[in-house]
Coordinates of C-alpha atoms in Angstrom, one line a residue:
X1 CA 159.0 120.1 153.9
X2 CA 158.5 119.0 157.9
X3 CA 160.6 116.1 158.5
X4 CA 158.9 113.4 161.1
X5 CA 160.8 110.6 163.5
X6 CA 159.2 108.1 164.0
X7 CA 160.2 106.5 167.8
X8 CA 159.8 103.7 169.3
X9 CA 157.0 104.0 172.4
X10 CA 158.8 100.5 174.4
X11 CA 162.5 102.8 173.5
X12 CA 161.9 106.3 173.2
X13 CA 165.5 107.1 172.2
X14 CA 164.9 104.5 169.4
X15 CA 163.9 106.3 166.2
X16 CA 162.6 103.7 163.5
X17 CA 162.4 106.5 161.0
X18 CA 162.2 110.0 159.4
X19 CA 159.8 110.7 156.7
X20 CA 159.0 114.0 155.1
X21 CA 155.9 115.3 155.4
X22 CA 154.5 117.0 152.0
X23 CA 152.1 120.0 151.9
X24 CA 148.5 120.0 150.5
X25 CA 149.4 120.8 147.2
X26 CA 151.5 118.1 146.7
X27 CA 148.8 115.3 148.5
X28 CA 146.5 117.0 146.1
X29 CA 149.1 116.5 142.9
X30 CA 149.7 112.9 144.0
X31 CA 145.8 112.2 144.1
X32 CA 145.8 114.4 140.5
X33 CA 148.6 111.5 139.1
X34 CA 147.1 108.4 140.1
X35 CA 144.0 109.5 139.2
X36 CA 144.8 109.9 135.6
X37 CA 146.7 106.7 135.4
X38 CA 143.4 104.7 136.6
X39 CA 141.5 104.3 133.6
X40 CA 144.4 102.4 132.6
X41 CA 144.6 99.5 135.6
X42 CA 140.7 99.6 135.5
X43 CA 141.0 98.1 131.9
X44 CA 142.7 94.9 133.2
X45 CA 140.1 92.4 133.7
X46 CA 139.0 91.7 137.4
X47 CA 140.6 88.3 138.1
X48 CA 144.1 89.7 136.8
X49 CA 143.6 92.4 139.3
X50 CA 142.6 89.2 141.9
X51 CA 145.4 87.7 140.6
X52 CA 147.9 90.7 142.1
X53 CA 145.6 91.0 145.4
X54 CA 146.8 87.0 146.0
X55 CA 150.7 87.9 145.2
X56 CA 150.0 90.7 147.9
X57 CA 149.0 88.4 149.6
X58 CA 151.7 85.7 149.1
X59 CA 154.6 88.3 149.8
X60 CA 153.0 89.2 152.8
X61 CA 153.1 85.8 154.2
X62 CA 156.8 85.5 152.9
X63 CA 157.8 88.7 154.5
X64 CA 155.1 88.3 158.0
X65 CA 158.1 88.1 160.7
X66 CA 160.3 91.0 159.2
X67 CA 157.1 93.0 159.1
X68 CA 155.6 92.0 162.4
X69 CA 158.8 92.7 163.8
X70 CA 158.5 96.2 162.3
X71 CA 155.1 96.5 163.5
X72 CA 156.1 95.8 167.1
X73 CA 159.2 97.8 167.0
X74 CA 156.9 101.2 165.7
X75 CA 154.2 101.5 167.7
X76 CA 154.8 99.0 170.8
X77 CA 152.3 96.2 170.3
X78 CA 152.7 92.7 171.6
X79 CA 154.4 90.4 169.0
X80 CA 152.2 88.0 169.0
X81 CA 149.9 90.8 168.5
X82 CA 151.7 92.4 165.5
X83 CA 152.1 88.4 164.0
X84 CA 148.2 88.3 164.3
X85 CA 147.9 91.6 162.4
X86 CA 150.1 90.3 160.0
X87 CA 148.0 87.1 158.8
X88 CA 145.0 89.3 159.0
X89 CA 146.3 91.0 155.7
X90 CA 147.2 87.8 154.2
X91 CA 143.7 86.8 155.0
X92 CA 142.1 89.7 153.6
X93 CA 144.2 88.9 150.5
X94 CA 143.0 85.1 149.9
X95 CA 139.7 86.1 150.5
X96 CA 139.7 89.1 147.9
X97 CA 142.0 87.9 145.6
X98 CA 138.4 85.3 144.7
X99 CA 136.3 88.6 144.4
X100 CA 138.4 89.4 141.5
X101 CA 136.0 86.6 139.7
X102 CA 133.0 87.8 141.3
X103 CA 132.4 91.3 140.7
X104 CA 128.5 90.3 139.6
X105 CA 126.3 92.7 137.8
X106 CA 122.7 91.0 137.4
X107 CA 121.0 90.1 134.2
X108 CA 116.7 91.8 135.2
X109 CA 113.5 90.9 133.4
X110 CA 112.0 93.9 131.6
X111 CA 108.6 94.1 131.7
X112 CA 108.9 95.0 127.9
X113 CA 109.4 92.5 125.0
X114 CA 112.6 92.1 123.0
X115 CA 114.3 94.4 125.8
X116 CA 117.2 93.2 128.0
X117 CA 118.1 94.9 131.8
X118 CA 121.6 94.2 133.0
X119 CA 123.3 95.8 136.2
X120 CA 127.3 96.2 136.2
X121 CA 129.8 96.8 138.9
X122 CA 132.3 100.3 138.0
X123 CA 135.3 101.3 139.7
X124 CA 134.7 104.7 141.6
X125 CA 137.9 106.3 140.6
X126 CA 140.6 108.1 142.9
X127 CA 140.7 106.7 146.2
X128 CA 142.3 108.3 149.2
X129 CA 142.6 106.3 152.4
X130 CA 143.2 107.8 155.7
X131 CA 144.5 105.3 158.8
X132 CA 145.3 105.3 162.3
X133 CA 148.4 103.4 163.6
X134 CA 147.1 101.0 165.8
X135 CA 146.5 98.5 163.3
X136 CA 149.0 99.7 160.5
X137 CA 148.8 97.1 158.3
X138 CA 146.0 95.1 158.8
X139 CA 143.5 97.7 158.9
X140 CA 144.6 99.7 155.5
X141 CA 144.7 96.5 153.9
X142 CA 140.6 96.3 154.7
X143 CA 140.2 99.5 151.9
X144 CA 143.4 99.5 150.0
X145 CA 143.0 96.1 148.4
X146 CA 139.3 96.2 147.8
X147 CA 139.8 99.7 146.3
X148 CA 142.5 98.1 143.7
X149 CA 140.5 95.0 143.1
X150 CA 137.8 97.4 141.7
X151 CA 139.9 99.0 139.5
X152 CA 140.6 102.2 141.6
X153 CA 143.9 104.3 142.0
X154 CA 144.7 104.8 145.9
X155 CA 146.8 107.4 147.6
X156 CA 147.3 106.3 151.4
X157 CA 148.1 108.8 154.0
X158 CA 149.1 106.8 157.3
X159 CA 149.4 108.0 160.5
X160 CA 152.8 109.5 160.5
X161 CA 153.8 107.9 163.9
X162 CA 153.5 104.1 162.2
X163 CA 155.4 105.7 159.2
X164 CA 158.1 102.4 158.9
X165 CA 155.2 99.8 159.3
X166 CA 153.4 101.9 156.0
X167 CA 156.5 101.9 154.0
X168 CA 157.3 98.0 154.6
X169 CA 153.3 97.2 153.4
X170 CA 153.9 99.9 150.7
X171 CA 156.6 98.1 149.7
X172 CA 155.6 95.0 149.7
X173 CA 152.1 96.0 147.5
X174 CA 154.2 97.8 145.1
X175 CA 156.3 94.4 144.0
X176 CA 153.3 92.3 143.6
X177 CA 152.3 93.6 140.4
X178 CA 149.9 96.9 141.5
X179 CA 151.2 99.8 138.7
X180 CA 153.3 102.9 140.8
X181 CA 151.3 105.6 139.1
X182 CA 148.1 104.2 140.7
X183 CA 149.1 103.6 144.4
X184 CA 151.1 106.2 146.2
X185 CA 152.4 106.6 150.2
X186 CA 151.9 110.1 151.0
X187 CA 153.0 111.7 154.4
X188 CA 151.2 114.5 155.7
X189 CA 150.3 115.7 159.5
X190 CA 146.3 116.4 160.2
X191 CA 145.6 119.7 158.9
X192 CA 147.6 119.5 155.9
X193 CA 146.0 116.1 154.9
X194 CA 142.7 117.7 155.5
X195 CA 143.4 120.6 153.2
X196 CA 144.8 118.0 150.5
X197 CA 141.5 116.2 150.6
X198 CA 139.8 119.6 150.2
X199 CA 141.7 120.3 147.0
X200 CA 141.5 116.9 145.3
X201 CA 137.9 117.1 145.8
X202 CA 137.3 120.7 144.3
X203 CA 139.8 119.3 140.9
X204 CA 137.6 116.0 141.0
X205 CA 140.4 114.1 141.2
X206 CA 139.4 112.2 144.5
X207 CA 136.0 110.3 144.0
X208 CA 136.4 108.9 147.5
X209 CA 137.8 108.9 150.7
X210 CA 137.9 106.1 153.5
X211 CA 139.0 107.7 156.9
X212 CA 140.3 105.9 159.8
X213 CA 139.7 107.4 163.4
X214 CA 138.8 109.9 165.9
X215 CA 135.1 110.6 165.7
X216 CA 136.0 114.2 165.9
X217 CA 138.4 114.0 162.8
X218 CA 135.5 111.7 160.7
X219 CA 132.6 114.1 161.5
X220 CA 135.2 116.5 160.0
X221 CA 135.8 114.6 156.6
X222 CA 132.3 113.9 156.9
X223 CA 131.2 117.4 156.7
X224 CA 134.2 118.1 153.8
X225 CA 132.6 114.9 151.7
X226 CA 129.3 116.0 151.7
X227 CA 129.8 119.7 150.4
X228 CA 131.0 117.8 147.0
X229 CA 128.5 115.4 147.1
X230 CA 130.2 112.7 148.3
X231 CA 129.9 109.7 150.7
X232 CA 133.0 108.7 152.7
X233 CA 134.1 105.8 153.9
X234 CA 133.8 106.5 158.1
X235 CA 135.2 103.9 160.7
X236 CA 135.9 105.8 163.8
X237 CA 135.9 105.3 167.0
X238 CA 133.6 103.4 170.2
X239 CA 132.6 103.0 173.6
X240 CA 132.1 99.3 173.5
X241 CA 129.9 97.7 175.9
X242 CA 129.9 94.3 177.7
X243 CA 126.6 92.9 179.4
X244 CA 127.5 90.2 181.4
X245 CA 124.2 88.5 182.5
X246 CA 123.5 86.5 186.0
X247 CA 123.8 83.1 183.9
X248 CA 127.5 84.3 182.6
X249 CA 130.3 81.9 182.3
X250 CA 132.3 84.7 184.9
X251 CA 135.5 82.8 184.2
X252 CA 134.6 83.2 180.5
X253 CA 133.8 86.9 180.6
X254 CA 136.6 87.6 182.8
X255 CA 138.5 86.2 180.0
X256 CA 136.7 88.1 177.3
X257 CA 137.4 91.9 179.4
X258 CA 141.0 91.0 179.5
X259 CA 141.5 90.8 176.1
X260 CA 139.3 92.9 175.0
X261 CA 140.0 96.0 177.8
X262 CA 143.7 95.5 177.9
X263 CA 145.0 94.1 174.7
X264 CA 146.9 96.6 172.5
X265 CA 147.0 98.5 175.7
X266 CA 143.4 99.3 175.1
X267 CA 143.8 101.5 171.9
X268 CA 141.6 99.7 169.8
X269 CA 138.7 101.5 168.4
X270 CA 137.0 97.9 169.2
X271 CA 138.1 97.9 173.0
X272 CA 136.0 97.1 175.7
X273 CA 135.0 100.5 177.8
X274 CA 132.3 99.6 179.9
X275 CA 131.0 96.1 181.7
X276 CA 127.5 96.1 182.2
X277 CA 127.0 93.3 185.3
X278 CA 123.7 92.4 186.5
X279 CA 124.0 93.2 190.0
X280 CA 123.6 90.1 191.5
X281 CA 127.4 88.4 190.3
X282 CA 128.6 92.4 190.5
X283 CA 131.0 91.4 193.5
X284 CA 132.0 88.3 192.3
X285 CA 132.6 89.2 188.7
X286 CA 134.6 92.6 189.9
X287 CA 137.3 90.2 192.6
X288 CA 137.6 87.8 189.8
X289 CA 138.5 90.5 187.1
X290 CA 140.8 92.1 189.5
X291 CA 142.8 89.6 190.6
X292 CA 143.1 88.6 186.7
X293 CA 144.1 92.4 185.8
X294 CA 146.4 92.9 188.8
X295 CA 148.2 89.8 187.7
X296 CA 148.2 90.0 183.6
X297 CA 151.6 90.7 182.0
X298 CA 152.7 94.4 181.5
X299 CA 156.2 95.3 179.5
X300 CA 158.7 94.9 176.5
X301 CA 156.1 94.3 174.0
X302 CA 158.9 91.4 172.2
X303 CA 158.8 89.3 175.2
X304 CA 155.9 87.0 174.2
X305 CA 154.4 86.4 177.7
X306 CA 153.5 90.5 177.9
X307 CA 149.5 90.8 177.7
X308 CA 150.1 95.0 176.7
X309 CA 153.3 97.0 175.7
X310 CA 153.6 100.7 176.0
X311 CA 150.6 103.1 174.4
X312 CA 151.4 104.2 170.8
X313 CA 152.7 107.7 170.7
X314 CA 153.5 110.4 173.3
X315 CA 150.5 111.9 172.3
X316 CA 148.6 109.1 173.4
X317 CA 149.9 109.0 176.5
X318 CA 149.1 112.9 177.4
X319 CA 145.3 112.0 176.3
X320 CA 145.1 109.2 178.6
X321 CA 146.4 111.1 181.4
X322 CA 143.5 113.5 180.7
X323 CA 141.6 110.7 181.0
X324 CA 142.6 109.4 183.8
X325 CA 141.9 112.4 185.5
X326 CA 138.2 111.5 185.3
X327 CA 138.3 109.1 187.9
X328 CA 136.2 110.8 191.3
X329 CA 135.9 110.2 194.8
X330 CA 132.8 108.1 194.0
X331 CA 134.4 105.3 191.9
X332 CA 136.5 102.5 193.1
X333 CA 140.0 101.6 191.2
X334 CA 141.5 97.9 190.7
X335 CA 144.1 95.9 189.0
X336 CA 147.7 97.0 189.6
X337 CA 150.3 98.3 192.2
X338 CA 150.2 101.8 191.3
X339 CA 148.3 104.2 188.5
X340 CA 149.4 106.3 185.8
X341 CA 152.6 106.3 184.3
X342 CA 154.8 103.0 185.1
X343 CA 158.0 103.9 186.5
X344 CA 160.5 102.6 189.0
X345 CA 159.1 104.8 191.5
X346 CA 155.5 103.9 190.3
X347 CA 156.2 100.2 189.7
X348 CA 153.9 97.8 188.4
X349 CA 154.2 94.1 189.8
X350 CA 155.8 91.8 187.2
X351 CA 156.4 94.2 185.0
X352 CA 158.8 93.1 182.5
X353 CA 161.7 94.7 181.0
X354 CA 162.6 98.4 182.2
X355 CA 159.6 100.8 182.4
X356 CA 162.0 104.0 182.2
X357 CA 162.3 103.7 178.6
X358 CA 159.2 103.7 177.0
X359 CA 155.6 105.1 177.6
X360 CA 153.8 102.0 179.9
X361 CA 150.4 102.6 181.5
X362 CA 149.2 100.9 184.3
X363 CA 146.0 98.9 184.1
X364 CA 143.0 100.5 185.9
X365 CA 139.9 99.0 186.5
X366 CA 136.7 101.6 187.8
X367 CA 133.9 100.4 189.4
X368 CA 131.1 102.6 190.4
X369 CA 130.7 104.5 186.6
X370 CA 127.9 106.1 186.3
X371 CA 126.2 106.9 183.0
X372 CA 126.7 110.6 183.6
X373 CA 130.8 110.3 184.2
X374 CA 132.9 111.3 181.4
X375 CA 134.4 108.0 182.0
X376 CA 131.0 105.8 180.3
X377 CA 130.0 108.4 178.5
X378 CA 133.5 109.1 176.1
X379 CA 136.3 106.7 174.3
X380 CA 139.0 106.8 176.7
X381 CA 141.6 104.9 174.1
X382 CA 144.0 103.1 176.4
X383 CA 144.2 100.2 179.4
X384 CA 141.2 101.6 181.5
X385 CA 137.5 99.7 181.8
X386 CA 134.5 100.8 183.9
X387 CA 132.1 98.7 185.6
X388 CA 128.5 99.4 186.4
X389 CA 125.2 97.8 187.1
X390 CA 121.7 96.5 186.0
X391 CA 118.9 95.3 187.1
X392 CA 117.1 94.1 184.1
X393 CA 118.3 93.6 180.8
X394 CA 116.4 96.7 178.9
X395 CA 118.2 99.0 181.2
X396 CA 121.5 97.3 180.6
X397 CA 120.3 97.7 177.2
X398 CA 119.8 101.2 177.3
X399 CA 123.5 101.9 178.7
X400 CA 125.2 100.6 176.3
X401 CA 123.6 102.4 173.5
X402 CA 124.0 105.8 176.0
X403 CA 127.2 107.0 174.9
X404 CA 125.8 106.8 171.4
X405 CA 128.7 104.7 169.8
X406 CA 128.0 102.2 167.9
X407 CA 130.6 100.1 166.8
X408 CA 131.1 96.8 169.1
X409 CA 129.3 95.4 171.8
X410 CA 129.5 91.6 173.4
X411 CA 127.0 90.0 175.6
X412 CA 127.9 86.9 178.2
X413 CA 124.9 84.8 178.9
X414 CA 124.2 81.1 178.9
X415 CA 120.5 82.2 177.9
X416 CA 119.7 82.5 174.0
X417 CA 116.7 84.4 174.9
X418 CA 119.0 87.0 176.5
X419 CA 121.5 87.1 173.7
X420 CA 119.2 87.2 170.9
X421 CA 116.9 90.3 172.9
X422 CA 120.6 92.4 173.3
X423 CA 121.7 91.8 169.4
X424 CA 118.2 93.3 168.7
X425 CA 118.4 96.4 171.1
X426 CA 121.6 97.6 171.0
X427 CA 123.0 99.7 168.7
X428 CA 126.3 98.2 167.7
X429 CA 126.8 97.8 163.8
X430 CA 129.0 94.1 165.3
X431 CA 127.6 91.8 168.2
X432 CA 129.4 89.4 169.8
X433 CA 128.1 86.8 172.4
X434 CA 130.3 84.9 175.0
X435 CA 133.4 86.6 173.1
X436 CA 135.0 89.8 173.3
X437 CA 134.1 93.2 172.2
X438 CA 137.6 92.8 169.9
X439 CA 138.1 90.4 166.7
X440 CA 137.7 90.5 163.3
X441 CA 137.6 88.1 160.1
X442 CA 138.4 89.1 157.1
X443 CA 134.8 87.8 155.2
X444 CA 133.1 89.9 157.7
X445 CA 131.6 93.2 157.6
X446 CA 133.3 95.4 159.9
X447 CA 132.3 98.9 161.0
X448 CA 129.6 100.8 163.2
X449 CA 127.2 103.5 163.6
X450 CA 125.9 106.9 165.5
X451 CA 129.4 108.2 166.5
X452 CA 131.3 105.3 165.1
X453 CA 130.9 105.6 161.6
X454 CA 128.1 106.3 158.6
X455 CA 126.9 103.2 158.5
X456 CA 129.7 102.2 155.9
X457 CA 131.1 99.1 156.1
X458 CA 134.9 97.2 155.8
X459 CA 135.8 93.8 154.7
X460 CA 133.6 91.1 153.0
X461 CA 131.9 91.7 149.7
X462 CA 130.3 94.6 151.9
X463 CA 132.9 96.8 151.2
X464 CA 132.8 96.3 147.6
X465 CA 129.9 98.4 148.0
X466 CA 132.4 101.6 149.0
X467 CA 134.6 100.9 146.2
X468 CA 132.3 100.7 143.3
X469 CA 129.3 102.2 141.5
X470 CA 126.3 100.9 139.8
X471 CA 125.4 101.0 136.6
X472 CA 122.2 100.0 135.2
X473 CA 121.8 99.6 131.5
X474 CA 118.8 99.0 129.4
X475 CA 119.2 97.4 125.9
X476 CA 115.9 97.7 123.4
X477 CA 116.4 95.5 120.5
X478 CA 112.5 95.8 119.4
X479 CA 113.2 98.1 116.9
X480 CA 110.3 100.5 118.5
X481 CA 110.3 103.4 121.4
X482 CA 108.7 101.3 124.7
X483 CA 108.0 103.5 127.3
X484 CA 108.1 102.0 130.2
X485 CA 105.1 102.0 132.5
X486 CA 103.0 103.6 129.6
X487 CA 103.4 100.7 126.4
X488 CA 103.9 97.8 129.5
X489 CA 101.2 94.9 128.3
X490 CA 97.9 94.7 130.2
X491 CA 96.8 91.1 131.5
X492 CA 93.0 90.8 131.8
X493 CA 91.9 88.9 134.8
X494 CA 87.9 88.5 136.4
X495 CA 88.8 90.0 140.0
X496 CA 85.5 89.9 140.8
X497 CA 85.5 86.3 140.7
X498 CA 84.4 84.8 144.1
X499 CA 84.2 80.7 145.1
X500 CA 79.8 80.3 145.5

């Protein structure tokens, strides 16, 4: 086995932990085990199964500072970040923990006598869920805790580089009352987690698979799923657009790009990539965003006052730098002292605690995209936002849905007509108006389409949908064969009948 350390990205020569990372076979023999033992916790009736969502749920809030501290310690986000994250799962918990006692089938009229149609609700079977790190607790919790409710065994493979924040959720699920044999932890890098997921689904052992991340990596598991007849469960990545209209609250959207450009140091699959700003409050809208960039907080991501902390993972940080390479001679850049890496020969005003030791990004801000760049047109996952243009609101339209993401999009307007006319054009499987492009509740659906996802859906009773099958019964108790739509009774009716 490949041992993995885990470091910290705000303390590089901080490692949080070492995990081993297991080969296909044994992901596949782990998937095999729980499988087997599902029939088993499928048998307990829902609400018990609700019942152990809730003590999730209740250990979680006991345990929230020890594991938001964790969280921030792993992969560098803001505390008051990772405390957020944290009563994101508890949420998720209360709300599903009622599902248990609502997992409705449907009692249907037959169109025959003395026969009785019912619909029920069936758990699918072996789960696997794949993560990102980003969120690594709040965002498994959206398909590990439905996935149980249902009655379904879950193997989880998280992104190795959030290994510690993993095991302290694992840990945490595992004393609430969820069986061993039917939820395991699993670490395995990319190409060995892909091979594992082609081997449990050739032995039938893994009836589904929800995958969080790159768009490159879902269309991947996409492909894999749908050799075997399968549907995954797809929430990947975006290119989130902001319109802000001529009527816009520019304060208020200023607001809104902050947050939702530079939080989590812009590696959020929901972060804002591109402003869309009618021309006529163009200027205006870029000083004030500027000014509000070049002075936001940048720095030890456990001093509360930070707005971002480093990015995630040293891989992350050679993407960006890729990324950053796509700025040209045409664009114009804003918001800090400096660009690239943060050091103390590349310093960043204000920035708080010492930039040496951990992997911090200055904040760019590009005006001038244009919808050919690379820079509109691809995710760019960390603190970098473009600005462009419109003239009319169809064309502002049109750019967001260019890059053909789909996952978030936010319009600022004062004007219903305009917010209602963008919510119906564009693309985005969320909407926001006069908020940001980032934000989640745990009652509703979450995910996106085109290159963000299949169309699937996370959290409220949507997801339920991912987790279980239907099954349709019919019940004869006429003591005859009815066939339908051959023996269904006839009503007579004069349809020639017309008033004189």
């Amino acid at each position: 086995m490949t041992t993995y350390a885990s470091t910290n990205p705000a303390e590089l020569s901080d490692v949080v932990t070492r995990v081993e990372l297991v080969p296909a076979e044994e992901f596949a023999a782990v998937a095999g085990r729980d499988r087997r033992a599902q029939r088993e916790w499928a048998g307990l009736p829902a609400p018990v199964r609700g019942q152990v969502v809730a003590n999730v749920g209740r250990l979680v809030e006991a345990n929230a500072e020890a594991l938001a501290r964790v969280v921030t310690r792993e992969i560098g986000k803001p505390l008051v970040e990772a405390r957020g994250e944290v009563r994101e799962v508890v949420d998720t918990c209360t709300f599903f923990s009622g599902e248990g006692r609502r997992l409705y089938g449907r009692t249907v009229p037959s169109e025959m006598p003395d026969k009785h149609l019912f619909t029920f609700r069936e758990p699918i079977g072996g789960t696997v869920v794949v993560t990102a790190g980003n969120f690594p607790v709040a965002v498994p919790s959206w398909s590990i805790l439905p996935s149980l409710l249902c009655g379904n065994s879950v193997v989880w493979k998280p992104a190795e580089y959030a290994a510690a924040s993993a095991q302290a959720f694992y840990d945490v699920v595992t004393r609430a009352g969820v069986p061993e044999d039917v939820f395991h932890l699993v670490f395995a890098d990319g190409e060995e987690t892909f091979r594992g997921l082609e081997l449990g689904l050739e032995q039938r052992v893994v009836d589904k698979v929800a995958f969080t991340g790159s768009s490159a990596v879902g269309a991947r598991i996409g492909a894999l799923c749908g050799r075997h007849v399968q549907s995954p469960c797809l929430e990947l990545g975006g290119k989130n657009p902001m319109v802000v209209t001529e009527d816009a609250d520019l304060d208020l959207a200023v607001r809104g790009a902050l947050f939702s450009g530079f939080g989590t140091a812009g590696q959020r699959c929901t972060s804002l990539g591109t402003v869309i700003v009618h021309e006529d409050v163009h200027d205006e809208f870029v000083r004030r965003f500027a000014a509000a960039v070049a002075t936001a907080v940048v720095g030890d991501p456990f001093d509360e006052g930070v707005l971002y902390g480093p990015l995630l993972d040293e891989k992350f940080a050679v993407g960006f730098e890729e990324h950053l390479g796509w700025i040209g001679d045409h664009h114009v850049t804003h918001g800090s002292t400096g660009s690239g890496r943060i050091t103390n020969a590349n310093p960043r005003r204000g920035f708080r605690g010492d930039p040496e030791r951990g992997l911090y990004y200055h904040p760019v801000v590009v005006d001038g995209v244009r919808p050919d760049d690379d820079l509109f047109q691809h995710e760019t996952f960390g603190p970098i936002v473009g600005v462009t243009t419109y003239r009319a609101l169809d064309e502002a339209i049109e750019l967001g849905n260019l890059p053909g993401y789909g996952l978030s999009s936010a319009i600022y307007t004062t004007d219903p007509v305009k917010a209602f006319a963008f919510r119906k054009g564009i693309g985005a499987g969320m909407v926001s108006v006069n908020n940001s492009t980032s934000g989640a509740e745990a009652h509703l659906p979450f995910g996106g389409n085109g290159r963000s996802g299949n169309g699937s859906r996370q959290s409220g009773v949507w997801v339920l949908d991912q987790f279980t099958r239907w099954q349709s019964v019919n019940w004869d108790h006429s003591g005859s064969l009815q066939k339908a739509q051959v023996d269904t009774l006839a009503v007579e009716a004069d349809l020639d009948f017309r008033l004189a």
